[in-house]
Amino acid sequence: MTDQKKGLTYADAGVDIDAGNRLVDLIKPMVRATARAGADAEIGGFGGLFDLKAAGFKDPVLVAATDGVGTKVKIAIEAGVHDGIGIDLVAMSVNDLVVQGAEPLFFLDYFACGKLDPEATASIVAGIAEGCRESGCALIGGETAEMPGLYKDGDYDLAGFSVGAAERGTLLPTKDIGVGDAVIGMASSGVHSNGFSLVRKIVERTGLSYADKAPFSPVMTLGGALLTPTRLYVRSCLRAIRETGAVKGLAHITGGGFTDNIPRVLPKNLGVRIDLPALTVLPVFKWLAAEGDIAELELLRTFNCGIGMIAIVKREAVQQVMDILREGGETVSLLGDVIEVKGDERVVYDGHLELQL
């Protein structure tokens, strides 16, 4: 039987199934490289499997997290630099898991675009796979959606979903956080994945392009510097938790900065005192503060300012915890202590940030 006229195809509507299949072929080796106990990290089925018993857990509590990377994606698109954005995606979820004392087990991603470019998308997935490997987390599945009409050609967005586990009774924060406990800061790698709507507005005000040299780091382009991937704190923090028994709480410094994130792990009657001169402000934040004329408190509530993770630890174990974190590759500093508070102000700042470039 012969068609009288040529019918429409999915490709005519802008969706290329063959490109999707090509992408799967490109990323399969990357996914396999994330295999760990409990998961074989194969893709292609309708769902991913994970065996908690094979991973060594006896009485686990599961912990789940999901996040994206916000408008940092817009800079990646405009700069044409896509490989690090996948690390950001993983970091935003797995760092939230370790804050609760959980070991990340597996990760799934969701990628949506206007027109699928298999090679460019594979570079994003390569970053996701790298983030998973660094976190000991298996990439067990994901979804790619080509949606012409909703996204322009070249535009994309992505989201990540991760599940971790901890043995019952070991979750953080502990119930014994008290006045006098120490506050330790772990250095960030840069802006991480928060505050980029403000970052983009500042860049627009300066008239710089992402291909220009970064004023705060002349050996890098502005786009490359701003796209420095979010630091992964999983392995170092898990080691400190397990080997010292002295970590009472962790706070991932994301949107809301110090002001909103640290209180999330504290009892209601407690706060923290932060010694701002003890905080090493990265050059990128000094530049943003100057170009955007950003007030200090606004800076502290929008950005991480150079500290991506906070640990609350027993005062007598400060040196032990700091030594283990340093052995794990972290740059650490003693920032303050836990205090009793009344009212809504639960983060008290002493002194001022050093913001001179």
Short mmCIF file of C-alpha atoms in Angstrom, two decimals:
data_model
loop_
_atom_site.label_atom_id
_atom_site.label_comp_id
_atom_site.label_asym_id
_atom_site.label_seq_id
_atom_site.Cartn_x
_atom_site.Cartn_y
_atom_site.Cartn_z
CA MET A 1 0.00 0.00 0.00
CA THR A 2 1.43 3.41 -0.99
CA ASP A 3 0.74 6.65 0.94
CA GLN A 4 -0.93 9.28 -1.25
CA LYS A 5 0.85 12.07 0.65
CA LYS A 6 3.80 12.34 2.98
CA GLY A 7 2.69 12.39 6.62
CA LEU A 8 4.32 14.39 9.38
CA THR A 9 6.99 12.80 11.55
CA TYR A 10 8.25 13.51 15.06
CA ALA A 11 11.40 14.94 13.45
CA ASP A 12 9.24 17.41 11.50
CA ALA A 13 7.93 18.62 14.88
CA GLY A 14 11.51 19.20 16.05
CA VAL A 15 12.19 16.03 18.07
CA ASP A 16 15.05 13.83 16.87
CA ILE A 17 14.78 10.31 18.30
CA ASP A 18 18.01 9.29 16.58
CA ALA A 19 19.88 12.10 18.38
CA GLY A 20 18.52 10.78 21.66
CA ASN A 21 19.76 7.28 20.88
CA ARG A 22 23.17 8.70 19.91
CA LEU A 23 23.36 10.48 23.27
CA VAL A 24 22.64 7.23 25.14
CA ASP A 25 25.46 5.52 23.25
CA LEU A 26 27.85 8.37 24.09
CA ILE A 27 27.12 8.41 27.81
CA LYS A 28 26.95 4.68 28.58
CA PRO A 29 30.71 4.41 29.32
CA MET A 30 30.50 7.47 31.60
CA VAL A 31 27.59 5.97 33.51
CA ARG A 32 29.34 2.60 33.91
CA ALA A 33 32.32 4.41 35.48
CA THR A 34 30.12 5.43 38.43
CA ALA A 35 29.28 1.85 39.46
CA ARG A 36 29.58 1.12 43.18
CA ALA A 37 28.52 -1.55 45.65
CA GLY A 38 24.75 -1.81 45.39
CA ALA A 39 24.46 -0.57 41.81
CA ASP A 40 25.81 -1.72 38.48
CA ALA A 41 25.18 1.76 36.97
CA GLU A 42 23.75 0.48 33.68
CA ILE A 43 21.16 2.60 31.87
CA GLY A 44 18.51 1.80 29.30
CA GLY A 45 15.78 0.23 31.44
CA PHE A 46 12.65 1.89 32.77
CA GLY A 47 14.10 2.41 36.24
CA GLY A 48 17.33 2.19 38.20
CA LEU A 49 17.95 -0.40 40.89
CA PHE A 50 19.94 -0.18 44.10
CA ASP A 51 20.64 -2.95 46.63
CA LEU A 52 21.05 -1.51 50.14
CA LYS A 53 22.20 -4.85 51.56
CA ALA A 54 24.96 -5.12 48.96
CA ALA A 55 26.04 -1.60 49.93
CA GLY A 56 26.62 -2.79 53.49
CA PHE A 57 23.69 -1.20 55.33
CA LYS A 58 21.97 -3.07 58.14
CA ASP A 59 19.22 -0.75 59.41
CA PRO A 60 19.28 2.23 57.07
CA VAL A 61 17.26 5.42 56.97
CA LEU A 62 16.96 6.81 53.45
CA VAL A 63 17.54 10.52 52.80
CA ALA A 64 16.54 12.18 49.51
CA ALA A 65 17.47 15.53 47.95
CA THR A 66 16.75 17.33 44.71
CA ASP A 67 18.01 20.57 43.19
CA GLY A 68 19.10 22.34 40.02
CA VAL A 69 21.81 24.89 39.33
CA GLY A 70 19.62 27.95 38.78
CA THR A 71 20.51 30.65 36.28
CA LYS A 72 24.15 29.59 36.30
CA VAL A 73 22.94 27.52 33.33
CA LYS A 74 22.41 30.77 31.42
CA ILE A 75 26.10 31.66 31.81
CA ALA A 76 27.13 28.16 30.69
CA ILE A 77 24.97 28.55 27.57
CA GLU A 78 26.24 32.04 26.74
CA ALA A 79 29.87 31.13 27.43
CA GLY A 80 29.60 27.80 25.59
CA VAL A 81 31.19 26.00 28.55
CA HIS A 82 29.12 23.01 29.63
CA ASP A 83 31.38 20.42 31.28
CA GLY A 84 31.37 21.81 34.84
CA ILE A 85 27.63 22.40 35.12
CA GLY A 86 27.10 18.66 35.63
CA ILE A 87 29.38 18.69 38.69
CA ASP A 88 27.32 21.59 40.05
CA LEU A 89 24.17 19.55 39.60
CA VAL A 90 25.49 16.62 41.60
CA ALA A 91 27.05 18.82 44.28
CA MET A 92 23.82 20.66 45.04
CA SER A 93 22.10 17.40 45.99
CA VAL A 94 24.86 15.27 47.50
CA ASN A 95 26.19 18.10 49.69
CA ASP A 96 22.68 18.36 51.13
CA LEU A 97 22.71 14.62 51.86
CA VAL A 98 26.01 14.60 53.74
CA VAL A 99 24.75 17.52 55.86
CA GLN A 100 22.29 15.02 57.31
CA GLY A 101 25.01 12.44 57.91
CA ALA A 102 23.95 10.36 54.92
CA GLU A 103 26.19 8.65 52.38
CA PRO A 104 25.03 9.40 48.82
CA LEU A 105 24.10 6.15 47.07
CA PHE A 106 22.65 6.99 43.69
CA PHE A 107 21.78 9.89 41.44
CA LEU A 108 19.37 10.56 38.57
CA ASP A 109 19.29 13.58 36.28
CA TYR A 110 16.66 15.31 34.18
CA PHE A 111 17.81 17.29 31.12
CA ALA A 112 15.42 19.40 29.01
CA CYS A 113 16.30 21.34 25.87
CA GLY A 114 14.92 22.90 22.70
CA LYS A 115 17.06 20.90 20.27
CA LEU A 116 19.24 18.02 21.38
CA ASP A 117 22.96 18.29 20.61
CA PRO A 118 24.30 14.82 21.55
CA GLU A 119 27.95 15.90 21.86
CA ALA A 120 27.27 19.02 23.97
CA THR A 121 24.82 17.12 26.15
CA ALA A 122 27.34 14.31 26.59
CA SER A 123 29.82 16.84 28.00
CA ILE A 124 27.22 17.83 30.61
CA VAL A 125 26.63 14.17 31.50
CA ALA A 126 30.41 13.70 31.72
CA GLY A 127 30.41 16.32 34.47
CA ILE A 128 27.52 14.58 36.21
CA ALA A 129 29.42 11.30 36.07
CA GLU A 130 32.57 12.96 37.44
CA GLY A 131 30.60 14.46 40.33
CA CYS A 132 29.07 11.07 41.08
CA ARG A 133 32.46 9.33 41.05
CA GLU A 134 33.96 11.94 43.39
CA SER A 135 31.03 11.46 45.76
CA GLY A 136 30.95 7.64 45.63
CA CYS A 137 27.49 7.87 44.11
CA ALA A 138 26.17 5.72 41.25
CA LEU A 139 24.48 7.39 38.27
CA ILE A 140 21.66 4.89 37.77
CA GLY A 141 19.32 6.72 35.42
CA GLY A 142 17.99 9.93 33.98
CA GLU A 143 15.71 11.51 31.43
CA THR A 144 16.36 13.63 28.35
CA ALA A 145 13.46 15.72 27.04
CA GLU A 146 13.62 17.56 23.71
CA MET A 147 10.89 20.23 23.83
CA PRO A 148 10.88 22.60 20.85
CA GLY A 149 8.59 25.55 21.40
CA LEU A 150 9.17 25.52 25.14
CA TYR A 151 12.96 26.01 24.94
CA LYS A 152 14.83 27.88 22.22
CA ASP A 153 17.51 26.04 20.25
CA GLY A 154 20.67 26.07 22.38
CA ASP A 155 18.78 26.57 25.66
CA TYR A 156 18.52 23.85 28.26
CA ASP A 157 17.83 23.26 31.92
CA LEU A 158 18.63 20.39 34.23
CA ALA A 159 17.69 19.00 37.61
CA GLY A 160 19.16 16.30 39.81
CA PHE A 161 17.80 13.83 42.31
CA SER A 162 19.88 11.87 44.81
CA VAL A 163 19.19 9.33 47.53
CA GLY A 164 21.53 8.52 50.40
CA ALA A 165 21.39 6.45 53.55
CA ALA A 166 22.60 6.46 57.12
CA GLU A 167 22.33 3.80 59.78
CA ARG A 168 19.47 4.50 62.15
CA GLY A 169 20.59 6.70 65.05
CA THR A 170 23.47 8.36 63.18
CA LEU A 171 21.64 11.19 61.39
CA LEU A 172 22.69 14.81 61.80
CA PRO A 173 22.21 17.22 63.43
CA THR A 174 22.61 15.57 66.81
CA LYS A 175 20.36 16.60 69.68
CA ASP A 176 23.22 17.69 71.93
CA ILE A 177 24.36 20.84 70.12
CA GLY A 178 25.05 23.33 72.88
CA VAL A 179 26.54 26.66 73.82
CA GLY A 180 30.31 26.67 73.30
CA ASP A 181 30.41 24.18 70.43
CA ALA A 182 32.83 25.32 67.74
CA VAL A 183 31.93 26.50 64.23
CA ILE A 184 34.37 25.40 61.51
CA GLY A 185 34.22 26.69 57.93
CA MET A 186 35.29 24.79 54.81
CA ALA A 187 36.38 26.90 51.84
CA SER A 188 34.27 27.11 48.72
CA SER A 189 35.62 26.92 45.18
CA GLY A 190 33.80 30.06 44.09
CA VAL A 191 30.23 31.26 43.72
CA HIS A 192 29.03 27.64 43.57
CA SER A 193 25.41 27.58 42.27
CA ASN A 194 23.53 30.34 44.07
CA GLY A 195 23.02 34.03 43.52
CA PHE A 196 23.56 33.94 39.76
CA SER A 197 20.62 36.17 38.91
CA LEU A 198 22.45 38.90 40.83
CA VAL A 199 25.81 37.87 39.31
CA ARG A 200 24.38 38.18 35.81
CA LYS A 201 22.89 41.58 36.60
CA ILE A 202 26.28 42.81 37.85
CA VAL A 203 28.06 41.48 34.75
CA GLU A 204 25.49 43.22 32.57
CA ARG A 205 26.13 46.49 34.44
CA THR A 206 29.89 46.25 33.85
CA GLY A 207 29.48 45.76 30.10
CA LEU A 208 31.90 42.82 30.14
CA SER A 209 31.36 39.69 28.08
CA TYR A 210 31.94 36.19 29.43
CA ALA A 211 34.82 35.85 26.96
CA ASP A 212 36.67 38.82 28.53
CA LYS A 213 39.39 38.33 31.11
CA ALA A 214 38.05 38.10 34.65
CA PRO A 215 39.03 41.32 36.50
CA PHE A 216 39.55 39.31 39.69
CA SER A 217 41.46 36.47 37.98
CA PRO A 218 43.32 37.66 34.86
CA VAL A 219 44.44 34.13 33.91
CA MET A 220 40.79 33.10 33.36
CA THR A 221 37.90 34.35 31.27
CA LEU A 222 35.02 35.85 33.21
CA GLY A 223 32.74 33.02 32.11
CA GLY A 224 35.26 30.36 33.04
CA ALA A 225 35.86 31.86 36.47
CA LEU A 226 32.15 32.21 37.28
CA LEU A 227 31.51 28.65 36.09
CA THR A 228 34.03 27.09 38.51
CA PRO A 229 32.13 23.99 39.70
CA THR A 230 30.61 23.72 43.16
CA ARG A 231 32.91 21.95 45.60
CA LEU A 232 31.96 18.42 46.66
CA TYR A 233 32.30 17.96 50.42
CA VAL A 234 31.02 14.39 50.69
CA ARG A 235 34.13 12.27 51.23
CA SER A 236 35.89 14.63 53.64
CA CYS A 237 32.78 15.24 55.74
CA LEU A 238 31.80 11.58 55.90
CA ARG A 239 35.29 10.74 57.10
CA ALA A 240 35.19 13.43 59.78
CA ILE A 241 31.76 12.25 60.94
CA ARG A 242 32.75 8.59 61.12
CA GLU A 243 36.27 8.85 62.49
CA THR A 244 35.77 11.50 65.19
CA GLY A 245 32.20 11.16 66.41
CA ALA A 246 32.55 14.86 67.17
CA VAL A 247 30.61 16.43 64.30
CA LYS A 248 27.25 17.53 65.67
CA GLY A 249 25.90 19.34 62.63
CA LEU A 250 26.70 20.49 59.11
CA ALA A 251 25.23 23.35 57.08
CA HIS A 252 25.57 23.60 53.31
CA ILE A 253 25.92 27.31 52.51
CA THR A 254 23.65 27.80 49.50
CA GLY A 255 20.89 30.34 48.81
CA GLY A 256 20.38 32.37 51.97
CA GLY A 257 24.08 32.33 52.79
CA PHE A 258 25.20 32.14 56.41
CA THR A 259 22.18 34.02 57.71
CA ASP A 260 19.51 31.54 56.65
CA ASN A 261 21.35 28.21 56.38
CA ILE A 262 23.17 27.84 59.69
CA PRO A 263 20.02 28.17 61.85
CA ARG A 264 18.46 25.25 59.97
CA VAL A 265 20.61 22.80 61.95
CA LEU A 266 20.36 24.48 65.37
CA PRO A 267 17.89 24.11 68.23
CA LYS A 268 15.51 27.08 68.38
CA ASN A 269 17.14 28.77 71.37
CA LEU A 270 20.64 28.67 69.89
CA GLY A 271 22.53 30.66 67.29
CA VAL A 272 26.13 31.20 66.23
CA ARG A 273 28.64 33.99 66.51
CA ILE A 274 30.74 34.35 63.36
CA ASP A 275 34.08 36.19 63.38
CA LEU A 276 34.00 37.78 59.93
CA PRO A 277 37.73 38.72 59.81
CA ALA A 278 38.49 34.97 60.14
CA LEU A 279 36.68 34.35 56.85
CA THR A 280 38.87 34.43 53.74
CA VAL A 281 36.74 36.19 51.13
CA LEU A 282 37.48 34.95 47.61
CA PRO A 283 38.38 37.61 44.99
CA VAL A 284 35.21 36.93 42.99
CA PHE A 285 33.07 38.07 45.92
CA LYS A 286 35.16 41.17 46.45
CA TRP A 287 34.66 42.06 42.78
CA LEU A 288 30.92 41.38 42.92
CA ALA A 289 30.57 43.46 46.09
CA ALA A 290 32.43 46.38 44.54
CA GLU A 291 30.74 46.33 41.12
CA GLY A 292 27.28 45.76 42.56
CA ASP A 293 27.74 48.06 45.56
CA ILE A 294 26.38 45.20 47.66
CA ALA A 295 25.94 45.79 51.38
CA GLU A 296 27.83 43.40 53.66
CA LEU A 297 24.72 41.79 55.16
CA GLU A 298 23.21 41.33 51.71
CA LEU A 299 26.44 39.67 50.58
CA LEU A 300 26.32 37.29 53.54
CA ARG A 301 22.71 36.36 52.82
CA THR A 302 23.12 35.88 49.05
CA PHE A 303 26.52 34.26 48.55
CA ASN A 304 28.79 31.81 50.37
CA CYS A 305 31.54 34.50 50.45
CA GLY A 306 34.24 31.82 50.43
CA ILE A 307 32.78 29.21 52.82
CA GLY A 308 30.71 26.44 51.25
CA MET A 309 30.17 24.19 54.27
CA ILE A 310 29.93 24.80 58.01
CA ALA A 311 30.60 22.15 60.68
CA ILE A 312 29.47 22.40 64.29
CA VAL A 313 31.75 20.27 66.44
CA LYS A 314 32.62 19.49 70.03
CA ARG A 315 34.98 22.19 71.28
CA GLU A 316 37.53 19.67 72.58
CA ALA A 317 37.70 17.92 69.19
CA VAL A 318 38.24 21.00 67.00
CA GLN A 319 41.83 20.19 66.09
CA GLN A 320 41.09 16.53 65.36
CA VAL A 321 38.20 17.41 63.05
CA MET A 322 40.16 20.14 61.29
CA ASP A 323 43.11 17.81 60.73
CA ILE A 324 40.90 15.15 59.13
CA LEU A 325 39.15 17.70 56.93
CA ARG A 326 42.51 19.05 55.78
CA GLU A 327 43.70 15.51 55.01
CA GLY A 328 40.56 15.20 52.89
CA GLY A 329 41.60 18.23 50.85
CA GLU A 330 39.59 20.93 52.59
CA THR A 331 40.85 24.38 53.49
CA VAL A 332 39.39 25.01 56.93
CA SER A 333 39.18 27.80 59.47
CA LEU A 334 37.73 28.27 62.95
CA LEU A 335 34.98 30.86 62.49
CA GLY A 336 33.16 31.11 65.81
CA ASP A 337 30.99 29.29 68.29
CA VAL A 338 27.45 28.38 69.25
CA ILE A 339 25.70 30.91 71.50
CA GLU A 340 22.37 31.31 73.25
CA VAL A 341 20.03 33.74 71.50
CA LYS A 342 16.66 35.37 72.03
CA GLY A 343 14.52 36.51 69.15
CA ASP A 344 14.93 36.01 65.43
CA GLU A 345 18.57 37.07 64.98
CA ARG A 346 20.34 33.71 65.16
CA VAL A 347 23.56 34.51 63.32
CA VAL A 348 25.56 37.24 65.03
CA TYR A 349 28.47 38.76 63.12
CA ASP A 350 31.58 40.17 64.79
CA GLY A 351 33.77 42.57 62.79
CA HIS A 352 33.61 42.94 59.04
CA LEU A 353 34.53 41.06 55.87
CA GLU A 354 37.80 42.00 54.18
CA LEU A 355 36.47 43.20 50.82
CA GLN A 356 39.43 45.14 49.42
CA LEU A 357 40.63 43.72 46.11
#
